[in-house]
Short mmCIF file of C-alpha atoms in Angstrom, two decimals:
data_model
loop_
_atom_site.label_atom_id
_atom_site.label_comp_id
_atom_site.label_asym_id
_atom_site.label_seq_id
_atom_site.Cartn_x
_atom_site.Cartn_y
_atom_site.Cartn_z
CA MET A 1 -1.65 -37.43 -12.72
CA GLY A 2 -1.62 -36.30 -9.07
CA ILE A 3 0.05 -33.08 -7.80
CA SER A 4 2.78 -35.21 -6.02
CA SER A 5 3.61 -36.77 -9.14
CA ILE A 6 3.80 -33.09 -11.04
CA LEU A 7 6.08 -32.16 -8.42
CA LEU A 8 8.24 -35.06 -8.64
CA GLU A 9 8.74 -34.85 -12.09
CA ILE A 10 9.52 -30.90 -11.65
CA ILE A 11 12.37 -31.93 -9.38
CA SER A 12 13.78 -34.41 -11.43
CA LEU A 13 14.39 -32.39 -14.52
CA PRO A 14 17.64 -31.90 -15.67
CA VAL A 15 19.82 -28.96 -14.30
CA VAL A 16 21.78 -27.25 -16.81
CA GLN A 17 25.47 -27.96 -17.01
CA GLU A 18 27.21 -25.82 -19.69
CA ASP A 19 26.68 -22.01 -20.21
CA PRO A 20 24.30 -21.69 -22.78
CA GLY A 21 25.62 -18.29 -23.90
CA PRO A 22 24.28 -14.78 -24.07
CA PRO A 23 20.64 -13.88 -22.98
CA PRO A 24 17.91 -14.24 -25.75
CA ASP A 25 16.13 -11.43 -24.68
CA GLY A 26 13.03 -13.02 -26.36
CA GLY A 27 11.59 -16.36 -27.22
CA ALA A 28 8.77 -18.21 -26.22
CA ARG A 29 10.82 -19.82 -23.02
CA ALA A 30 12.05 -16.48 -21.95
CA TRP A 31 8.33 -15.01 -22.26
CA LEU A 32 6.69 -18.08 -20.07
CA GLN A 33 9.52 -16.97 -17.47
CA ILE A 34 7.95 -13.68 -17.17
CA LEU A 35 4.36 -15.29 -17.04
CA ALA A 36 5.73 -17.38 -14.34
CA GLY A 37 6.98 -14.41 -12.28
CA HIS A 38 3.79 -12.52 -12.88
CA LEU A 39 1.92 -15.27 -11.04
CA ILE A 40 4.36 -15.23 -8.49
CA ASN A 41 3.98 -11.79 -7.70
CA ALA A 42 0.34 -12.25 -8.01
CA VAL A 43 0.38 -14.98 -5.26
CA THR A 44 2.66 -13.50 -3.12
CA TRP A 45 2.33 -9.62 -3.05
CA GLY A 46 -1.60 -9.96 -4.06
CA TYR A 47 -2.05 -12.37 -1.16
CA SER A 48 -0.58 -9.82 1.07
CA ALA A 49 -2.87 -6.94 -0.10
CA SER A 50 -5.73 -8.93 1.39
CA PHE A 51 -4.78 -8.69 4.79
CA GLY A 52 -6.81 -5.87 5.25
CA VAL A 53 -9.96 -8.14 4.57
CA TYR A 54 -8.45 -10.68 7.00
CA GLN A 55 -7.64 -7.81 9.74
CA LEU A 56 -11.42 -6.54 9.66
CA HIS A 57 -12.65 -10.12 10.43
CA TYR A 58 -10.00 -10.85 13.43
CA THR A 59 -11.02 -7.44 14.91
CA THR A 60 -14.74 -7.45 14.99
CA THR A 61 -15.47 -11.20 14.60
CA LEU A 62 -12.81 -13.02 16.88
CA ASN A 63 -12.47 -9.75 19.05
CA LEU A 64 -8.42 -9.64 18.84
CA PRO A 65 -6.72 -6.38 19.63
CA GLN A 66 -5.67 -4.31 16.69
CA SER A 67 -2.21 -4.05 18.03
CA GLN A 68 -1.81 -7.79 18.24
CA VAL A 69 -3.34 -8.20 14.56
CA SER A 70 -1.12 -5.64 12.98
CA TRP A 71 1.93 -8.03 14.04
CA ILE A 72 0.48 -10.70 12.15
CA GLY A 73 0.69 -8.54 8.76
CA SER A 74 4.10 -7.29 9.74
CA ILE A 75 5.72 -10.35 10.14
CA GLN A 76 4.26 -11.62 7.07
CA VAL A 77 5.49 -8.66 5.11
CA PHE A 78 8.99 -8.84 6.98
CA LEU A 79 9.71 -12.27 6.05
CA THR A 80 8.62 -11.84 2.52
CA PHE A 81 11.63 -9.54 2.37
CA PHE A 82 14.25 -11.15 4.91
CA VAL A 83 14.51 -14.37 3.41
CA GLY A 84 14.71 -13.22 -0.15
CA THR A 85 19.17 -13.36 0.48
CA PHE A 86 18.69 -16.88 1.27
CA SER A 87 16.03 -17.94 -1.25
CA GLY A 88 18.11 -15.79 -4.17
CA ARG A 89 21.51 -17.27 -3.21
CA SER A 90 19.49 -20.76 -3.44
CA ALA A 91 18.25 -19.99 -6.93
CA ASP A 92 21.57 -19.10 -8.27
CA ALA A 93 23.35 -22.25 -6.88
CA GLY A 94 20.88 -24.11 -9.19
CA TYR A 95 18.01 -24.88 -6.58
CA ALA A 96 15.53 -22.60 -8.15
CA ARG A 97 13.05 -25.01 -8.60
CA HIS A 98 13.56 -26.61 -5.56
CA THR A 99 13.34 -23.53 -3.52
CA ALA A 100 10.02 -22.47 -5.82
CA ILE A 101 8.50 -25.89 -4.52
CA LEU A 102 9.07 -25.26 -1.02
CA GLY A 103 7.79 -21.73 -0.89
CA SER A 104 4.69 -22.78 -2.88
CA THR A 105 4.11 -25.75 -0.47
CA LEU A 106 4.45 -23.38 2.87
CA LEU A 107 2.27 -20.68 1.31
CA VAL A 108 -0.58 -22.97 0.16
CA LEU A 109 -0.07 -25.05 3.61
CA GLY A 110 -0.40 -21.61 5.85
CA THR A 111 -3.41 -20.43 3.84
CA PHE A 112 -5.26 -23.62 4.84
CA MET A 113 -4.29 -23.64 8.24
CA THR A 114 -5.36 -20.04 8.43
CA SER A 115 -8.98 -21.04 7.43
CA LEU A 116 -8.86 -23.34 10.59
CA ALA A 117 -7.36 -21.11 12.84
CA THR A 118 -9.45 -19.66 15.94
CA THR A 119 -7.04 -18.13 18.26
CA TYR A 120 -4.39 -15.52 18.07
CA TRP A 121 -1.17 -17.98 17.94
CA GLN A 122 -2.73 -20.26 15.68
CA ILE A 123 -3.22 -17.18 13.33
CA PHE A 124 0.20 -15.87 13.86
CA LEU A 125 1.81 -19.38 13.04
CA ALA A 126 -0.17 -19.87 10.05
CA GLN A 127 -0.61 -16.67 8.42
CA GLY A 128 2.21 -14.85 9.74
CA LEU A 129 5.15 -17.16 9.99
CA CYS A 130 4.09 -20.10 7.46
CA THR A 131 2.79 -17.76 4.70
CA GLY A 132 5.52 -15.21 5.42
CA LEU A 133 8.25 -17.62 4.91
CA GLY A 134 6.22 -19.33 1.78
CA MET A 135 6.08 -15.92 0.10
CA GLY A 136 9.62 -15.00 0.50
CA ILE A 137 11.12 -18.29 -0.45
CA LEU A 138 8.92 -18.35 -3.53
CA TYR A 139 9.55 -14.67 -4.82
CA MET A 140 13.12 -14.41 -5.46
CA PRO A 141 13.63 -17.30 -7.84
CA SER A 142 11.68 -15.72 -10.46
CA VAL A 143 13.55 -12.72 -10.23
CA ALA A 144 17.00 -14.62 -10.38
CA VAL A 145 15.34 -16.84 -13.54
CA ILE A 146 13.88 -14.04 -15.38
CA GLY A 147 17.18 -12.10 -15.27
CA THR A 148 19.37 -14.55 -16.81
CA TYR A 149 16.71 -14.43 -19.74
CA PHE A 150 16.95 -10.94 -20.69
CA LYS A 151 19.40 -8.14 -20.97
CA LYS A 152 18.66 -5.49 -23.02
CA ASN A 153 14.90 -5.53 -22.03
CA LYS A 154 15.76 -6.82 -18.32
CA ALA A 155 14.22 -4.17 -16.52
CA MET A 156 10.88 -4.59 -18.87
CA ALA A 157 10.81 -7.99 -18.50
CA LEU A 158 11.16 -7.72 -14.46
CA GLY A 159 8.81 -4.80 -14.50
CA MET A 160 6.15 -7.03 -16.63
CA ALA A 161 6.69 -9.81 -13.78
CA ALA A 162 6.23 -7.28 -10.75
CA SER A 163 2.83 -6.16 -12.46
CA GLY A 164 1.39 -9.36 -11.20
CA SER A 165 1.03 -7.79 -7.82
CA GLY A 166 -1.47 -5.85 -9.19
CA THR A 167 -3.59 -8.72 -10.72
CA GLY A 168 -3.14 -10.49 -7.40
CA SER A 169 -4.35 -7.45 -5.45
CA ILE A 170 -7.55 -7.55 -7.32
CA VAL A 171 -8.13 -11.39 -7.26
CA PHE A 172 -7.23 -12.31 -3.92
CA PRO A 173 -9.13 -9.63 -1.69
CA LEU A 174 -12.21 -9.98 -3.96
CA ILE A 175 -12.22 -13.56 -2.96
CA VAL A 176 -12.67 -13.32 0.78
CA GLN A 177 -14.45 -9.91 0.72
CA GLN A 178 -17.31 -11.33 -1.47
CA LEU A 179 -17.46 -14.73 -0.29
CA GLN A 180 -17.08 -14.40 3.37
CA PRO A 181 -20.71 -13.11 3.80
CA ARG A 182 -22.20 -16.18 1.76
CA ILE A 183 -20.24 -19.22 2.55
CA GLY A 184 -18.24 -18.04 5.93
CA PHE A 185 -14.65 -17.08 6.71
CA PRO A 186 -13.21 -20.49 6.64
CA ARG A 187 -14.36 -21.60 3.32
CA ALA A 188 -13.92 -18.35 1.63
CA VAL A 189 -10.06 -18.87 2.69
CA GLN A 190 -10.19 -22.44 1.38
CA ILE A 191 -11.07 -21.22 -2.24
CA GLN A 192 -8.35 -18.52 -1.85
CA GLY A 193 -5.96 -21.52 -1.01
CA CYS A 194 -7.25 -23.53 -3.86
CA ILE A 195 -6.77 -20.50 -6.48
CA ALA A 196 -3.20 -20.20 -4.73
CA LEU A 197 -2.62 -23.72 -5.49
CA ALA A 198 -3.69 -23.68 -9.32
CA PHE A 199 -1.13 -20.68 -9.36
CA VAL A 200 1.72 -22.37 -7.88
CA ILE A 201 1.21 -25.71 -10.00
CA ILE A 202 1.60 -23.48 -13.05
CA ILE A 203 4.14 -21.51 -11.65
CA ASN A 204 6.49 -24.69 -11.05
CA ILE A 205 5.86 -26.01 -14.41
CA LEU A 206 6.68 -23.08 -16.44
CA LEU A 207 9.88 -21.65 -14.22
CA ARG A 208 13.10 -23.45 -16.01
CA PRO A 209 16.81 -22.00 -14.96
CA ARG A 210 18.76 -20.91 -17.83
CA LEU A 211 22.42 -20.77 -16.26
CA PRO A 212 24.38 -23.63 -14.65
CA PRO A 213 24.66 -23.46 -11.09
CA ARG A 214 26.98 -20.89 -9.33
CA LYS A 215 28.03 -23.46 -6.51
CA SER A 216 31.06 -21.25 -5.50
CA GLY A 217 30.74 -17.80 -3.55
CA PRO A 218 29.65 -16.44 -0.25
CA LEU A 219 26.20 -16.85 0.77
CA VAL A 220 26.09 -12.62 1.24
CA GLU A 221 27.80 -10.65 -1.69
CA TRP A 222 29.11 -8.00 0.85
CA ARG A 223 31.55 -6.59 -1.75
CA ALA A 224 28.21 -5.27 -3.59
CA PHE A 225 27.93 -2.67 -0.70
CA LEU A 226 31.06 -1.07 -1.66
CA GLU A 227 29.65 -0.13 -5.06
CA PRO A 228 28.50 3.25 -4.69
CA THR A 229 25.67 2.91 -7.13
CA TYR A 230 24.45 -0.02 -5.28
CA ALA A 231 25.10 1.20 -2.00
CA LEU A 232 22.91 4.74 -2.55
CA PHE A 233 20.03 2.67 -4.21
CA THR A 234 19.66 0.49 -1.07
CA VAL A 235 19.73 3.21 1.00
CA GLY A 236 17.22 5.20 -0.81
CA MET A 237 14.68 1.79 -1.02
CA PHE A 238 15.18 1.43 2.50
CA LEU A 239 13.74 5.07 3.14
CA ILE A 240 10.96 4.71 0.68
CA PHE A 241 9.82 1.20 2.01
CA TRP A 242 10.13 2.83 5.60
CA ALA A 243 7.36 5.10 4.86
CA LEU A 244 5.64 2.80 2.22
CA TYR A 245 3.51 0.37 4.36
CA PHE A 246 2.44 3.10 6.54
CA CYS A 247 -0.65 3.83 4.35
CA TYR A 248 -1.30 -0.04 3.99
CA PHE A 249 -1.64 -0.94 7.53
CA TYR A 250 -3.80 2.31 8.77
CA ILE A 251 -6.07 2.75 6.04
CA THR A 252 5.04 8.81 -2.38
CA ALA A 253 5.90 11.67 -1.31
CA ILE A 254 3.69 14.30 -2.59
CA MET A 255 0.52 12.22 -2.36
CA LEU A 256 1.52 11.76 1.47
CA TYR A 257 1.76 15.31 1.89
CA GLY A 258 -1.51 15.62 -0.03
CA TRP A 259 -3.21 13.47 2.21
CA ILE A 260 -3.40 16.07 4.95
CA GLY A 261 -6.13 17.82 2.75
CA ILE A 262 -8.25 14.89 2.95
CA TYR A 263 -11.61 15.82 4.42
CA SER A 264 -14.30 13.93 2.71
CA VAL A 265 -14.86 10.12 1.36
CA PRO A 266 -14.73 11.04 -2.44
CA SER A 267 -11.63 13.28 -1.74
CA MET A 268 -10.26 10.29 0.02
CA TYR A 269 -11.10 7.89 -2.94
CA VAL A 270 -9.20 10.58 -5.26
CA TRP A 271 -6.11 10.42 -3.15
CA THR A 272 -6.44 6.72 -2.71
CA VAL A 273 -6.29 5.90 -6.45
CA LEU A 274 -3.49 8.45 -6.63
CA TYR A 275 -1.55 6.87 -3.96
CA GLY A 276 -1.91 3.42 -5.50
CA MET A 277 -0.33 4.62 -8.64
CA THR A 278 2.62 5.89 -7.15
CA THR A 279 3.28 3.01 -4.83
CA ALA A 280 2.75 0.69 -7.76
CA ALA A 281 5.14 2.78 -9.79
CA THR A 282 7.61 2.76 -6.72
CA GLN A 283 7.61 -1.00 -6.47
CA GLY A 284 7.86 -1.60 -9.88
CA ILE A 285 10.66 0.76 -10.52
CA PHE A 286 12.42 -0.87 -7.45
CA VAL A 287 12.60 -4.31 -9.25
CA GLY A 288 13.53 -2.75 -12.76
CA GLY A 289 16.04 -0.19 -11.54
CA LEU A 290 18.00 -2.83 -9.33
CA ALA A 291 18.18 -4.99 -12.49
CA SER A 292 20.45 -2.50 -14.02
CA LEU A 293 22.72 -2.70 -11.25
CA THR A 294 23.44 -6.39 -11.90
CA THR A 295 25.83 -7.18 -14.81
CA ASP A 296 26.40 -10.48 -13.74
CA PRO A 297 23.36 -12.93 -14.59
CA SER A 298 24.65 -15.78 -11.91
CA LYS A 299 24.47 -13.27 -9.27
CA THR A 300 21.05 -12.02 -9.87
CA GLY A 301 19.20 -13.61 -7.09
CA VAL A 302 21.62 -12.89 -4.16
CA ARG A 303 22.06 -9.24 -5.05
CA PHE A 304 18.39 -8.73 -5.31
CA GLY A 305 17.86 -10.72 -2.23
CA MET A 306 20.21 -8.42 -0.18
CA VAL A 307 18.24 -5.46 -0.98
CA CYS A 308 15.20 -7.28 -0.25
CA SER A 309 16.48 -8.47 3.20
CA VAL A 310 17.41 -4.68 3.94
CA LEU A 311 13.92 -3.53 3.19
CA ALA A 312 12.35 -6.11 5.40
CA PHE A 313 13.83 -3.96 8.52
CA ALA A 314 12.30 -1.15 6.61
CA SER A 315 8.81 -2.37 6.02
CA LEU A 316 8.61 -3.77 9.98
CA ALA A 317 9.57 -0.55 11.17
CA GLY A 318 7.77 1.86 9.32
CA PRO A 319 4.09 1.22 10.77
CA PRO A 320 5.53 1.38 14.32
CA THR A 321 7.08 4.59 13.77
CA ALA A 322 4.13 6.29 11.99
CA GLY A 323 2.01 4.60 15.33
CA ALA A 324 4.35 6.42 17.53
CA PHE A 325 3.64 10.03 15.70
CA ILE A 326 -0.07 9.08 15.68
CA GLN A 327 -0.05 8.50 19.51
CA ALA A 328 2.03 11.51 20.11
CA GLN A 329 -0.59 13.49 18.40
CA HIS A 330 -3.43 11.76 20.39
CA GLY A 331 -4.91 9.91 16.99
CA ARG A 332 -4.31 12.73 14.62
CA PHE A 333 -2.16 11.69 11.48
CA THR A 334 -0.55 15.08 10.48
CA TRP A 335 2.88 14.30 11.86
CA ALA A 336 2.75 10.75 10.67
CA GLN A 337 2.02 11.85 7.28
CA ILE A 338 4.67 14.74 7.03
CA TRP A 339 7.21 12.33 8.33
CA SER A 340 6.09 9.70 5.49
CA GLY A 341 6.29 12.32 2.61
CA THR A 342 9.49 13.66 4.08
CA VAL A 343 11.39 10.27 4.44
CA THR A 344 10.04 9.28 1.04
CA ILE A 345 11.59 12.39 -0.66
CA ALA A 346 14.83 11.88 1.01
CA GLY A 347 14.81 8.00 -0.17
CA ALA A 348 14.32 9.50 -3.86
CA SER A 349 17.21 11.81 -3.49
CA PHE A 350 19.41 8.72 -2.83
CA ILE A 351 17.98 7.00 -5.70
CA ALA A 352 18.76 10.17 -8.13
CA ALA A 353 22.41 9.86 -6.65
CA ALA A 354 22.70 6.16 -7.54
CA ARG A 355 21.49 7.27 -11.00
CA TRP A 356 23.98 10.10 -11.00
CA SER A 357 26.99 7.54 -9.58
CA GLN A 358 25.89 4.99 -12.17
CA ARG A 359 26.25 7.36 -15.21
CA LEU A 360 29.52 8.56 -14.03
CA ALA A 361 30.76 5.12 -13.61
CA PHE A 362 29.49 4.30 -17.29
CA ARG A 363 31.58 7.64 -18.75
CA LYS A 364 34.63 6.49 -16.93
CA GLU A 365 34.50 3.11 -18.37
CA GLN A 366 33.81 4.50 -21.83
CA VAL A 367 36.88 6.99 -21.35
CA ARG A 368 38.94 3.45 -20.34
CA GLU A 369 37.60 1.56 -23.36
CA ARG A 370 38.71 4.38 -25.76
CA GLU A 371 42.04 4.07 -24.21
CA ARG A 372 42.42 0.65 -24.55
CA ARG A 373 41.78 0.95 -28.44
CA ASN A 374 43.96 4.03 -28.83
CA PRO A 375 46.64 3.92 -26.59
CA GLY A 376 48.41 6.76 -27.56
CA THR A 377 45.61 9.23 -26.89
CA LEU A 378 44.88 10.90 -23.67
CA ALA A 379 41.24 11.77 -22.19
CA VAL A 380 40.13 15.00 -21.90
#
């Protein structure tokens, strides 16, 4: 059976028409959705983590300016986040499989086209635009689908899926880094594309929407930003992600302050491990924390996607902001590091405020519930 036959069979699968009831919070199919989400995170965020290897090839072998090359990675990450609103709403509307197939196609196509690119604009279009759009379109359906299979364990399920970014961050950079000296850059990227193709085939076979399509409703749920908890969480994550990609493109909070005292290679290794642990936790907690703010499973995709679209601008503005500090200090990183740590702490403060707001809303709901059960009593 060819790949085209498999894709046609996936698209032709029947769409759920009736509400299947409350989330099962387990079962074989639910765990397979986590596996699909794990692979999606591996092939999207893992792929973007390998950009440092690409960047080295572009600047040393192709002699492209560092400033131009950095835009390729920036646009790729920006698009991965930005299209979340649209792909998330598409998944909520019952097109999760179609959306995943489109994203898979663009991701794999962009990877193979990157292996053939030799000029800056060819690389920008293939790796920056094509793979960036592919990753953004592919990412959100997994979040939307997994959120409908779990209620009590939703944060844990999404966190397990998000851990796939760590898997991909090991696999994809190593492929190019280890194979490039032996078989050349184009062949190494093509092998990476073949592995990505294998991943997306498995993903599209496993991904199974559970709820009937939500056809009605706006493209963007603007009312969500009127919820204090959701708004505070969004602002907090914007600040954190504003500083998050600074290290990725030029090399949370306390670790960035700690970078100021790094003067040797061994200490840099130690700092890098600690920074990796904290940033990975930040991205994992982002998914799990946002899951607790979405009570309607049919709106999981669009509510996640809206926050991701906001984070797109933070991730795009972060490295240039840090670069401005570095340029003002004539190449020194001190003020950029202080800015990153301060912004991260500010973001964490907003997240803490969101948590406090959520607990306050929960207590008010408990009081209202007691009043409904006992109309004659007054809340103290």
